[in-house]
């Protein structure tokens, strides 16, 4: 019996030792919470458009941009920007591009900003050529407490066969928008909430939501489309400023009902009301944005959107939603009733303190990748012009559902190949291997589908599918290269082409709280 108690004592001491080692190693192994300095920017410029084929003077195009830039250091920044027409007669003119610039403080709160934007896009029958353009600027700005304003000279040139070239004044407003993250290689690692609360992740969590939606525009008023229904596939991202109030960005593309090419982009906000023990949500939204293309006459492109949505929880953080609302131009020359459905995913991220009265038991780091690519479609079929290659600048975002499976969204805009108005908006799934060759290399297969059109590319009413396979190579903790090859096929159109792509990948991990 004495021997039994001695043995039991040894076992208990051993278990206590193991538990304490596990507890302390968990704290030590928790990845460091890093902060990336960044800022968002909204800018506007009025572009002097060339005369039309009859020599008649065209209206200036009001061009507004949404940008997100990372501060590489105290002087240099880089990021992405999306532009759209909001005044003039070129509604549906959109572009995507990459930013690079320097900001230098002067006396007191003044600073100078010299930057360069390169991208692709076009639309609305504009003389955009292949779509490639440059947009340098030189601004003087002033810092307020929570934002800054800047203005100065800018120059735009659609240099690949386009005729749009103009010098103009630009106006901009910038808001600091930093984010927390850890290195990409920590994704799918899981830690108990007690350990996280004793680390530098013990800060306020932010609530976010991502929705993939199918929407329908029932045209009430438009000269050529009255009573038609335009079907859209889109993506909506929401960031909660408060328990109930949120901001949003929403992007849609048409895939049925009209000739391919319609697209819209919105910025806005709304109010969130939860009932039924937070299993049911009612959301009211208002947004302003730009849209057009596909034969839809939105005049200058400025649109208003209002919507009421009802959401029901189906499991964990996933909800289904239905929505009803209106989308219209300011003078109602284009006026639609909207209705649709969506799948929504809520995320409490990058902190352990939340306003939700829920007992979280652990946190898991989720992988997020941003890939800037250049795509090449071989012999992309046109509706009327001669067949030729098509080049696109593209942005793909991958959210990892587990270690090897990811959901993705992708948008791309033509920048060479005489199809400046062509654009795509796609969603899909991918599977990747575990890393090999010293944890530097991986292979993947993915399938994307969605809306595409414009630029005389033969996509019918806009629905395309785009399977591919490729290889990725990790250069550092967060940066890598990615190349792929695949095939793109349009339903109802002649586009049926092999393609290749080459891109730069930026990967991070964020903390997501879990209930069980």
Coordinates of C-alpha atoms in Angstrom, one line a residue:
X1 CA 0.0 0.0 0.0
X2 CA 2.9 2.4 0.8
X3 CA 4.4 1.6 -2.5
X4 CA 1.0 2.3 -4.2
X5 CA 0.8 5.8 -2.5
X6 CA 4.4 6.6 -3.5
X7 CA 3.6 5.6 -7.0
X8 CA 0.4 7.6 -7.1
X9 CA 2.3 10.6 -5.7
X10 CA 4.9 10.4 -8.4
X11 CA 2.2 10.1 -11.1
X12 CA 0.3 13.2 -9.7
X13 CA 3.6 15.2 -9.5
X14 CA 4.4 14.1 -13.0
X15 CA 1.0 15.2 -14.3
X16 CA 1.2 18.6 -12.6
X17 CA 4.7 19.1 -14.1
X18 CA 3.4 18.2 -17.6
X19 CA 0.3 20.4 -17.2
X20 CA 2.5 23.4 -16.0
X21 CA 4.9 22.8 -18.8
X22 CA 2.1 22.7 -21.3
X23 CA 0.6 25.9 -19.9
X24 CA 3.8 27.9 -19.9
X25 CA 4.9 26.6 -23.3
X26 CA 1.5 27.5 -24.7
X27 CA 2.0 31.1 -23.5
X28 CA 5.5 31.1 -25.0
X29 CA 4.4 29.6 -28.2
X30 CA 1.6 32.0 -28.9
X31 CA 2.6 34.1 -32.0
X32 CA 3.4 37.7 -31.5
X33 CA 0.7 40.3 -32.2
X34 CA 2.1 42.6 -34.9
X35 CA 0.6 45.9 -36.2
X36 CA 0.8 47.0 -39.8
X37 CA 0.6 50.7 -40.3
X38 CA -1.8 51.5 -43.2
X39 CA -4.3 54.0 -44.4
X40 CA -7.3 54.2 -46.7
X41 CA -7.8 56.9 -49.2
X42 CA -10.8 58.3 -51.2
X43 CA -9.8 60.6 -54.1
X44 CA -11.5 62.4 -57.0
X45 CA -10.3 63.9 -60.3
X46 CA -12.1 65.3 -63.3
X47 CA -10.6 63.9 -66.5
X48 CA -10.7 65.9 -69.7
X49 CA -12.0 63.4 -72.2
X50 CA -11.1 63.4 -75.9
X51 CA -13.6 64.4 -78.6
X52 CA -15.7 61.7 -80.1
X53 CA -15.4 60.4 -83.7
X54 CA -17.6 63.3 -85.0
X55 CA -15.3 65.8 -83.4
X56 CA -17.8 66.7 -80.7
X57 CA -16.5 67.6 -77.3
X58 CA -17.1 65.0 -74.6
X59 CA -18.0 65.7 -71.0
X60 CA -15.3 65.5 -68.4
X61 CA -15.4 62.2 -66.5
X62 CA -15.5 62.4 -62.7
X63 CA -13.2 59.6 -61.6
X64 CA -13.2 58.6 -57.9
X65 CA -10.9 56.0 -56.3
X66 CA -10.9 53.8 -53.2
X67 CA -7.4 52.8 -52.1
X68 CA -5.8 50.8 -49.3
X69 CA -2.0 51.4 -48.8
X70 CA 0.5 49.8 -46.4
X71 CA 3.3 51.8 -44.9
X72 CA 6.5 50.0 -45.9
X73 CA 8.5 52.4 -43.6
X74 CA 8.2 56.0 -42.4
X75 CA 8.6 57.3 -46.0
X76 CA 7.4 54.7 -48.5
X77 CA 3.9 53.2 -49.0
X78 CA 2.3 50.8 -51.5
X79 CA -1.1 49.3 -52.0
X80 CA -4.1 48.8 -54.4
X81 CA -6.7 51.1 -55.8
X82 CA -10.1 50.8 -57.6
X83 CA -11.5 53.7 -59.7
X84 CA -14.9 54.2 -61.1
X85 CA -16.7 56.9 -63.0
X86 CA -19.3 59.0 -61.1
X87 CA -20.1 61.9 -63.3
X88 CA -20.0 62.8 -67.1
X89 CA -21.4 60.2 -69.5
X90 CA -19.1 57.2 -68.9
X91 CA -21.0 55.3 -66.2
X92 CA -19.6 51.8 -66.0
X93 CA -15.9 52.9 -66.5
X94 CA -13.8 51.0 -63.9
X95 CA -10.1 50.3 -63.3
X96 CA -7.9 48.3 -60.9
X97 CA -4.3 49.2 -60.2
X98 CA -1.3 49.2 -57.8
X99 CA 0.0 52.2 -55.9
X100 CA 3.5 53.2 -55.0
X101 CA 4.6 56.5 -53.3
X102 CA 6.4 58.5 -50.7
X103 CA 5.1 60.8 -48.0
X104 CA 7.4 63.3 -46.3
X105 CA 6.5 65.5 -43.4
X106 CA 7.1 69.3 -43.7
X107 CA 6.6 72.0 -41.2
X108 CA 3.9 71.4 -38.5
X109 CA 1.1 69.2 -39.9
X110 CA 1.9 69.7 -43.6
X111 CA 3.4 66.9 -45.8
X112 CA 4.1 66.2 -49.5
X113 CA 2.9 63.0 -51.2
X114 CA 4.5 61.9 -54.5
X115 CA 3.0 58.7 -55.9
X116 CA 2.4 56.5 -59.0
X117 CA -0.6 54.3 -59.9
X118 CA -0.4 51.7 -62.7
X119 CA -3.5 49.7 -63.7
X120 CA -5.9 48.5 -66.2
X121 CA -9.6 48.9 -67.1
X122 CA -12.1 51.0 -69.0
X123 CA -15.6 50.8 -70.3
X124 CA -18.7 52.8 -71.4
X125 CA -17.5 53.0 -75.0
X126 CA -14.5 55.2 -73.9
X127 CA -11.3 55.2 -76.1
X128 CA -9.4 53.2 -73.5
X129 CA -7.4 51.0 -76.0
X130 CA -6.0 47.9 -74.2
X131 CA -6.8 49.4 -70.8
X132 CA -3.3 50.0 -69.5
X133 CA -2.8 53.4 -67.9
X134 CA -0.6 55.4 -65.6
X135 CA -1.6 58.0 -63.0
X136 CA 1.2 59.8 -61.2
X137 CA 0.5 62.6 -58.7
X138 CA 2.2 65.2 -56.6
X139 CA 0.2 66.5 -53.6
X140 CA 0.5 68.7 -50.6
X141 CA -1.5 67.5 -47.5
X142 CA -2.5 68.5 -44.0
X143 CA -2.8 66.2 -41.0
X144 CA -5.8 66.6 -38.7
X145 CA -6.3 64.5 -35.6
X146 CA -8.1 61.5 -37.1
X147 CA -7.6 62.1 -40.9
X148 CA -5.8 64.1 -43.5
X149 CA -6.6 65.9 -46.7
X150 CA -4.4 66.5 -49.7
X151 CA -4.6 68.0 -53.2
X152 CA -2.3 68.6 -56.2
X153 CA -1.4 67.8 -59.7
X154 CA -2.1 64.5 -61.4
X155 CA -1.7 63.1 -65.0
X156 CA -3.5 60.1 -66.6
X157 CA -2.6 58.4 -69.8
X158 CA -4.2 55.2 -71.3
X159 CA -1.0 54.5 -73.3
X160 CA -1.8 51.2 -74.9
X161 CA -3.7 52.5 -77.9
X162 CA -6.1 54.6 -75.8
X163 CA -6.8 58.3 -76.4
X164 CA -7.5 59.4 -72.8
X165 CA -4.7 61.7 -71.7
X166 CA -5.2 64.5 -69.3
X167 CA -3.6 66.8 -66.6
X168 CA -5.9 67.7 -63.7
X169 CA -6.3 68.6 -60.1
X170 CA -6.9 65.8 -57.6
X171 CA -8.5 66.0 -54.2
X172 CA -8.2 63.3 -51.5
X173 CA -9.0 62.4 -47.9
X174 CA -7.1 59.7 -46.0
X175 CA -7.9 57.8 -42.8
X176 CA -5.4 55.7 -40.8
X177 CA -6.6 52.1 -40.9
X178 CA -3.9 49.9 -39.2
X179 CA -4.5 46.2 -38.7
X180 CA -3.1 43.5 -36.4
X181 CA -1.8 40.2 -37.7
X182 CA 0.9 37.5 -37.2
X183 CA 3.0 35.6 -39.6
X184 CA 1.4 33.5 -42.3
X185 CA 3.0 30.2 -41.2
X186 CA 1.0 30.2 -37.9
X187 CA -2.4 29.7 -39.7
X188 CA -4.6 26.9 -38.3
X189 CA -2.7 26.9 -35.0
X190 CA -5.1 26.8 -32.0
X191 CA -4.7 28.1 -28.4
X192 CA -6.8 28.1 -25.3
X193 CA -8.5 31.4 -24.4
X194 CA -6.7 31.5 -21.0
X195 CA -3.3 31.5 -22.7
X196 CA -4.4 34.2 -25.2
X197 CA -5.7 36.4 -22.4
X198 CA -2.2 36.3 -20.9
X199 CA -0.6 37.4 -24.2
X200 CA -0.5 40.5 -26.3
X201 CA -3.7 39.3 -28.0
X202 CA -5.6 40.4 -24.9
X203 CA -7.1 43.5 -26.7
X204 CA -10.5 44.4 -28.0
X205 CA -11.7 42.1 -30.9
X206 CA -13.1 43.5 -34.1
X207 CA -16.3 42.1 -35.7
X208 CA -16.3 41.5 -39.4
X209 CA -18.6 39.8 -41.9
X210 CA -18.2 38.5 -45.4
X211 CA -21.1 37.7 -47.7
X212 CA -21.3 36.0 -51.0
X213 CA -24.6 37.1 -52.5
X214 CA -26.8 36.5 -55.5
X215 CA -28.8 39.7 -56.4
X216 CA -31.5 40.6 -58.9
X217 CA -32.2 44.0 -60.3
X218 CA -35.8 44.3 -61.6
X219 CA -35.7 47.3 -63.9
X220 CA -38.5 49.7 -63.2
X221 CA -37.2 52.5 -65.3
X222 CA -34.5 52.6 -68.1
X223 CA -35.1 53.4 -71.7
X224 CA -34.1 50.1 -73.2
X225 CA -34.4 47.6 -70.2
X226 CA -37.7 48.3 -68.5
X227 CA -39.2 45.1 -66.9
X228 CA -36.0 43.1 -67.5
X229 CA -34.2 41.4 -64.6
X230 CA -30.4 41.7 -64.3
X231 CA -28.9 38.9 -62.3
X232 CA -25.7 39.7 -60.3
X233 CA -23.1 37.7 -58.4
X234 CA -21.3 39.7 -55.7
X235 CA -19.3 40.1 -52.5
X236 CA -19.9 42.3 -49.5
X237 CA -17.5 43.0 -46.6
X238 CA -18.7 44.6 -43.4
X239 CA -16.6 46.1 -40.6
X240 CA -18.4 46.8 -37.3
X241 CA -17.6 50.3 -35.8
X242 CA -19.9 49.5 -32.8
X243 CA -22.0 46.6 -31.6
X244 CA -24.8 47.6 -34.0
X245 CA -23.3 50.0 -36.5
X246 CA -21.1 48.9 -39.4
X247 CA -19.5 50.1 -42.6
X248 CA -19.5 48.1 -45.8
X249 CA -18.0 47.7 -49.3
X250 CA -20.0 45.9 -51.9
X251 CA -19.0 44.7 -55.4
X252 CA -21.3 43.0 -58.0
X253 CA -21.1 41.8 -61.6
X254 CA -23.9 40.7 -64.0
X255 CA -24.0 37.1 -65.3
X256 CA -27.4 36.9 -66.8
X257 CA -30.4 39.0 -68.1
X258 CA -28.4 41.5 -70.2
X259 CA -25.3 41.6 -72.4
X260 CA -22.3 41.0 -70.2
X261 CA -20.4 43.9 -68.8
X262 CA -22.5 45.5 -66.0
X263 CA -20.6 46.1 -62.7
X264 CA -21.1 48.2 -59.6
X265 CA -19.1 49.1 -56.5
X266 CA -20.6 50.7 -53.3
X267 CA -19.4 52.2 -50.0
X268 CA -21.8 52.6 -47.2
X269 CA -23.0 51.5 -43.8
X270 CA -25.9 50.2 -41.8
X271 CA -27.6 49.2 -38.5
X272 CA -27.7 45.6 -37.2
X273 CA -30.5 44.4 -34.9
X274 CA -30.3 40.9 -33.4
X275 CA -33.3 38.9 -32.1
X276 CA -34.2 35.3 -31.3
X277 CA -31.2 34.9 -29.0
X278 CA -29.0 36.3 -31.8
X279 CA -29.9 33.6 -34.2
X280 CA -31.9 36.1 -36.4
X281 CA -30.6 39.5 -37.6
X282 CA -32.3 42.4 -39.3
X283 CA -30.0 44.8 -41.1
X284 CA -30.8 48.2 -42.8
X285 CA -28.2 49.5 -45.2
X286 CA -27.5 52.6 -47.2
X287 CA -24.7 53.0 -49.7
X288 CA -23.3 55.2 -52.5
X289 CA -21.2 54.1 -55.4
X290 CA -20.5 53.7 -59.1
X291 CA -21.9 51.3 -61.7
X292 CA -22.8 50.7 -65.3
X293 CA -21.8 48.8 -68.4
X294 CA -23.5 45.9 -70.3
X295 CA -25.8 48.4 -72.1
X296 CA -27.2 49.8 -68.9
X297 CA -27.4 53.6 -69.1
X298 CA -26.4 55.0 -65.7
X299 CA -25.3 58.3 -67.2
X300 CA -22.3 59.5 -65.2
X301 CA -22.2 56.3 -63.1
X302 CA -23.3 57.6 -59.7
X303 CA -25.7 55.2 -57.9
X304 CA -27.5 55.0 -54.6
X305 CA -28.4 51.7 -52.9
X306 CA -30.8 51.0 -50.0
X307 CA -31.5 47.6 -48.6
X308 CA -33.3 45.7 -45.8
X309 CA -31.9 42.2 -45.1
X310 CA -33.1 39.3 -42.9
X311 CA -30.5 36.7 -41.7
X312 CA -30.9 33.3 -40.1
X313 CA -28.2 31.3 -38.4
X314 CA -27.6 27.9 -39.9
X315 CA -24.5 26.8 -37.9
X316 CA -21.7 28.4 -35.8
X317 CA -20.9 31.8 -37.5
X318 CA -22.6 31.1 -40.8
X319 CA -26.0 32.7 -41.7
X320 CA -28.2 32.7 -44.8
X321 CA -29.8 36.0 -45.8
X322 CA -32.5 37.4 -48.0
X323 CA -32.6 41.0 -49.0
X324 CA -35.0 43.6 -50.6
X325 CA -34.2 47.1 -51.7
X326 CA -33.7 49.7 -54.4
X327 CA -30.8 50.8 -56.7
X328 CA -31.0 54.0 -58.7
X329 CA -29.3 56.9 -60.2
X330 CA -29.8 60.3 -58.5
X331 CA -32.5 61.4 -61.1
X332 CA -34.0 57.9 -61.4
X333 CA -33.3 57.6 -65.1
X334 CA -32.1 54.1 -64.1
X335 CA -34.3 52.8 -61.3
X336 CA -34.5 49.2 -60.1
X337 CA -36.1 47.1 -57.3
X338 CA -33.6 44.6 -55.9
X339 CA -34.1 41.2 -54.3
X340 CA -31.7 38.3 -53.6
X341 CA -30.1 35.9 -51.2
X342 CA -26.7 35.3 -49.7
X343 CA -24.4 33.2 -47.5
X344 CA -22.7 35.2 -44.7
X345 CA -19.8 34.4 -42.4
X346 CA -19.2 36.4 -39.2
X347 CA -15.7 36.7 -37.7
X348 CA -14.6 38.0 -34.2
X349 CA -10.9 38.6 -34.8
X350 CA -7.6 39.8 -33.5
X351 CA -8.5 40.1 -29.8
X352 CA -10.0 38.3 -26.8
X353 CA -12.3 41.1 -25.5
X354 CA -15.6 41.3 -27.3
X355 CA -18.9 43.0 -26.8
X356 CA -20.7 39.8 -27.5
X357 CA -21.9 38.0 -24.3
X358 CA -20.4 34.7 -25.3
X359 CA -17.9 32.5 -23.5
X360 CA -15.2 31.8 -26.1
X361 CA -13.1 28.7 -25.2
X362 CA -10.2 29.1 -27.7
X363 CA -8.8 31.0 -30.6
X364 CA -7.5 29.8 -33.9
X365 CA -5.3 31.6 -36.3
X366 CA -6.7 31.7 -39.8
X367 CA -4.7 32.2 -43.0
X368 CA -5.4 35.0 -45.4
X369 CA -3.6 35.6 -48.7
X370 CA -3.7 38.5 -51.1
X371 CA -2.3 37.8 -54.6
X372 CA -1.6 40.5 -57.2
X373 CA -1.4 38.7 -60.6
X374 CA -0.9 39.3 -64.3
X375 CA -3.1 36.9 -66.4
X376 CA -2.6 36.1 -70.1
X377 CA -5.5 34.5 -72.1
X378 CA -4.3 33.0 -75.3
X379 CA -6.5 33.8 -78.4
X380 CA -9.4 35.3 -76.5
X381 CA -12.4 35.3 -78.8
X382 CA -14.1 38.6 -79.6
X383 CA -17.7 39.3 -80.7
X384 CA -16.6 41.3 -83.8
X385 CA -12.9 42.1 -83.8
X386 CA -10.0 39.8 -84.7
X387 CA -9.0 37.2 -82.1
X388 CA -5.9 38.1 -80.1
X389 CA -4.3 37.6 -76.7
X390 CA -5.8 39.3 -73.7
X391 CA -3.8 40.5 -70.6
X392 CA -5.3 41.4 -67.2
X393 CA -4.2 42.8 -63.9
X394 CA -5.9 40.7 -61.2
X395 CA -6.4 40.6 -57.4
X396 CA -7.2 37.3 -55.7
X397 CA -8.0 36.8 -52.0
X398 CA -7.8 33.4 -50.3
X399 CA -9.4 32.7 -46.9
X400 CA -8.3 29.3 -45.5
X401 CA -11.1 27.1 -44.1
X402 CA -8.6 24.6 -42.9
X403 CA -4.9 23.7 -43.5
X404 CA -5.5 22.8 -47.1
X405 CA -8.8 24.1 -48.3
X406 CA -9.5 27.8 -49.1
X407 CA -12.4 29.9 -50.3
X408 CA -11.4 32.6 -52.8
X409 CA -12.6 35.7 -54.6
X410 CA -10.9 37.3 -57.6
X411 CA -11.4 40.4 -59.7
X412 CA -9.4 41.3 -62.8
X413 CA -9.3 44.1 -65.4
X414 CA -7.9 44.1 -68.9
X415 CA -4.7 46.1 -69.4
X416 CA -3.3 45.0 -72.8
X417 CA -4.9 43.3 -75.8
X418 CA -7.4 45.8 -77.2
X419 CA -10.1 45.0 -74.6
X420 CA -9.9 47.8 -72.0
X421 CA -13.5 47.5 -70.8
X422 CA -13.2 43.8 -70.0
X423 CA -13.5 42.8 -66.3
X424 CA -14.2 39.7 -64.1
X425 CA -15.6 39.1 -60.7
X426 CA -15.3 35.5 -59.5
X427 CA -15.7 33.2 -56.5
X428 CA -14.6 29.7 -55.8
X429 CA -12.7 27.1 -53.8
X430 CA -9.1 25.7 -53.9
X431 CA -7.1 22.9 -52.5
X432 CA -3.4 23.1 -51.8
X433 CA -0.8 20.6 -50.7
X434 CA 1.3 20.7 -47.5
X435 CA 4.6 22.5 -48.1
X436 CA 7.7 20.6 -49.1
X437 CA 11.3 21.4 -50.2
X438 CA 12.3 22.9 -46.9
X439 CA 8.8 24.3 -46.3
X440 CA 9.1 26.7 -49.3
X441 CA 6.9 25.1 -52.0
X442 CA 3.3 24.0 -52.5
X443 CA 1.0 23.0 -55.3
X444 CA -2.7 23.9 -55.7
X445 CA -5.8 23.3 -57.7
X446 CA -8.7 25.8 -57.7
X447 CA -12.0 26.4 -59.4
X448 CA -13.5 29.8 -59.9
X449 CA -16.7 31.0 -61.6
X450 CA -18.7 34.2 -61.9
X451 CA -19.4 37.2 -63.9
X452 CA -17.3 38.7 -66.8
X453 CA -17.8 40.9 -69.7
X454 CA -17.0 44.1 -71.7
X455 CA -14.2 45.0 -74.1
X456 CA -15.9 43.1 -77.0
X457 CA -14.8 39.7 -75.4
X458 CA -17.3 37.0 -76.3
X459 CA -18.8 36.0 -72.9
X460 CA -22.5 35.9 -73.8
X461 CA -24.5 37.2 -70.9
X462 CA -21.4 37.0 -68.6
X463 CA -21.2 33.6 -66.9
X464 CA -17.7 32.1 -67.0
X465 CA -15.8 29.2 -65.3
X466 CA -12.1 29.2 -64.7
X467 CA -10.3 26.0 -63.3
X468 CA -6.5 26.1 -62.8
X469 CA -3.6 24.5 -61.2
X470 CA -0.3 25.9 -60.1
X471 CA 2.7 26.2 -57.7
X472 CA 3.7 28.6 -55.0
X473 CA 7.1 29.5 -53.6
X474 CA 7.6 31.2 -50.2
X475 CA 10.2 34.0 -50.3
X476 CA 9.9 35.1 -46.7
X477 CA 7.5 34.8 -43.7
X478 CA 4.8 36.7 -45.5
X479 CA 5.8 37.1 -49.2
X480 CA 5.8 34.5 -51.9
X481 CA 5.5 33.9 -55.7
X482 CA 2.6 32.1 -57.4
X483 CA 2.2 30.9 -60.9
X484 CA -0.6 28.9 -62.5
X485 CA -2.1 27.6 -65.7
X486 CA -5.7 26.8 -66.6
X487 CA -8.6 27.2 -68.9
X488 CA -11.4 29.8 -69.1
X489 CA -14.8 29.1 -70.7
X490 CA -17.8 31.3 -71.2
X491 CA -21.3 29.9 -71.0
X492 CA -23.2 31.3 -74.0
X493 CA -20.1 33.0 -75.5
X494 CA -17.2 32.0 -77.7
X495 CA -14.5 32.7 -75.1
X496 CA -12.7 29.4 -74.6
X497 CA -9.0 29.9 -73.9
X498 CA -6.0 28.4 -72.0
X499 CA -4.3 30.9 -69.7
X500 CA -1.3 31.4 -67.6
X501 CA -0.7 33.8 -64.6
X502 CA 2.2 35.0 -62.5
X503 CA 1.7 36.8 -59.2
X504 CA 3.1 38.1 -55.9
X505 CA 1.5 36.7 -52.8
X506 CA 1.2 38.5 -49.4
X507 CA 0.0 36.1 -46.6
X508 CA -0.9 36.8 -43.0
X509 CA -2.7 35.1 -40.1
X510 CA -5.4 36.6 -37.9
X511 CA -6.9 35.4 -34.7
X512 CA -10.5 34.1 -34.8
X513 CA -12.3 33.4 -31.5
X514 CA -14.2 30.1 -31.3
X515 CA -17.0 29.1 -29.0
X516 CA -16.4 25.4 -28.7

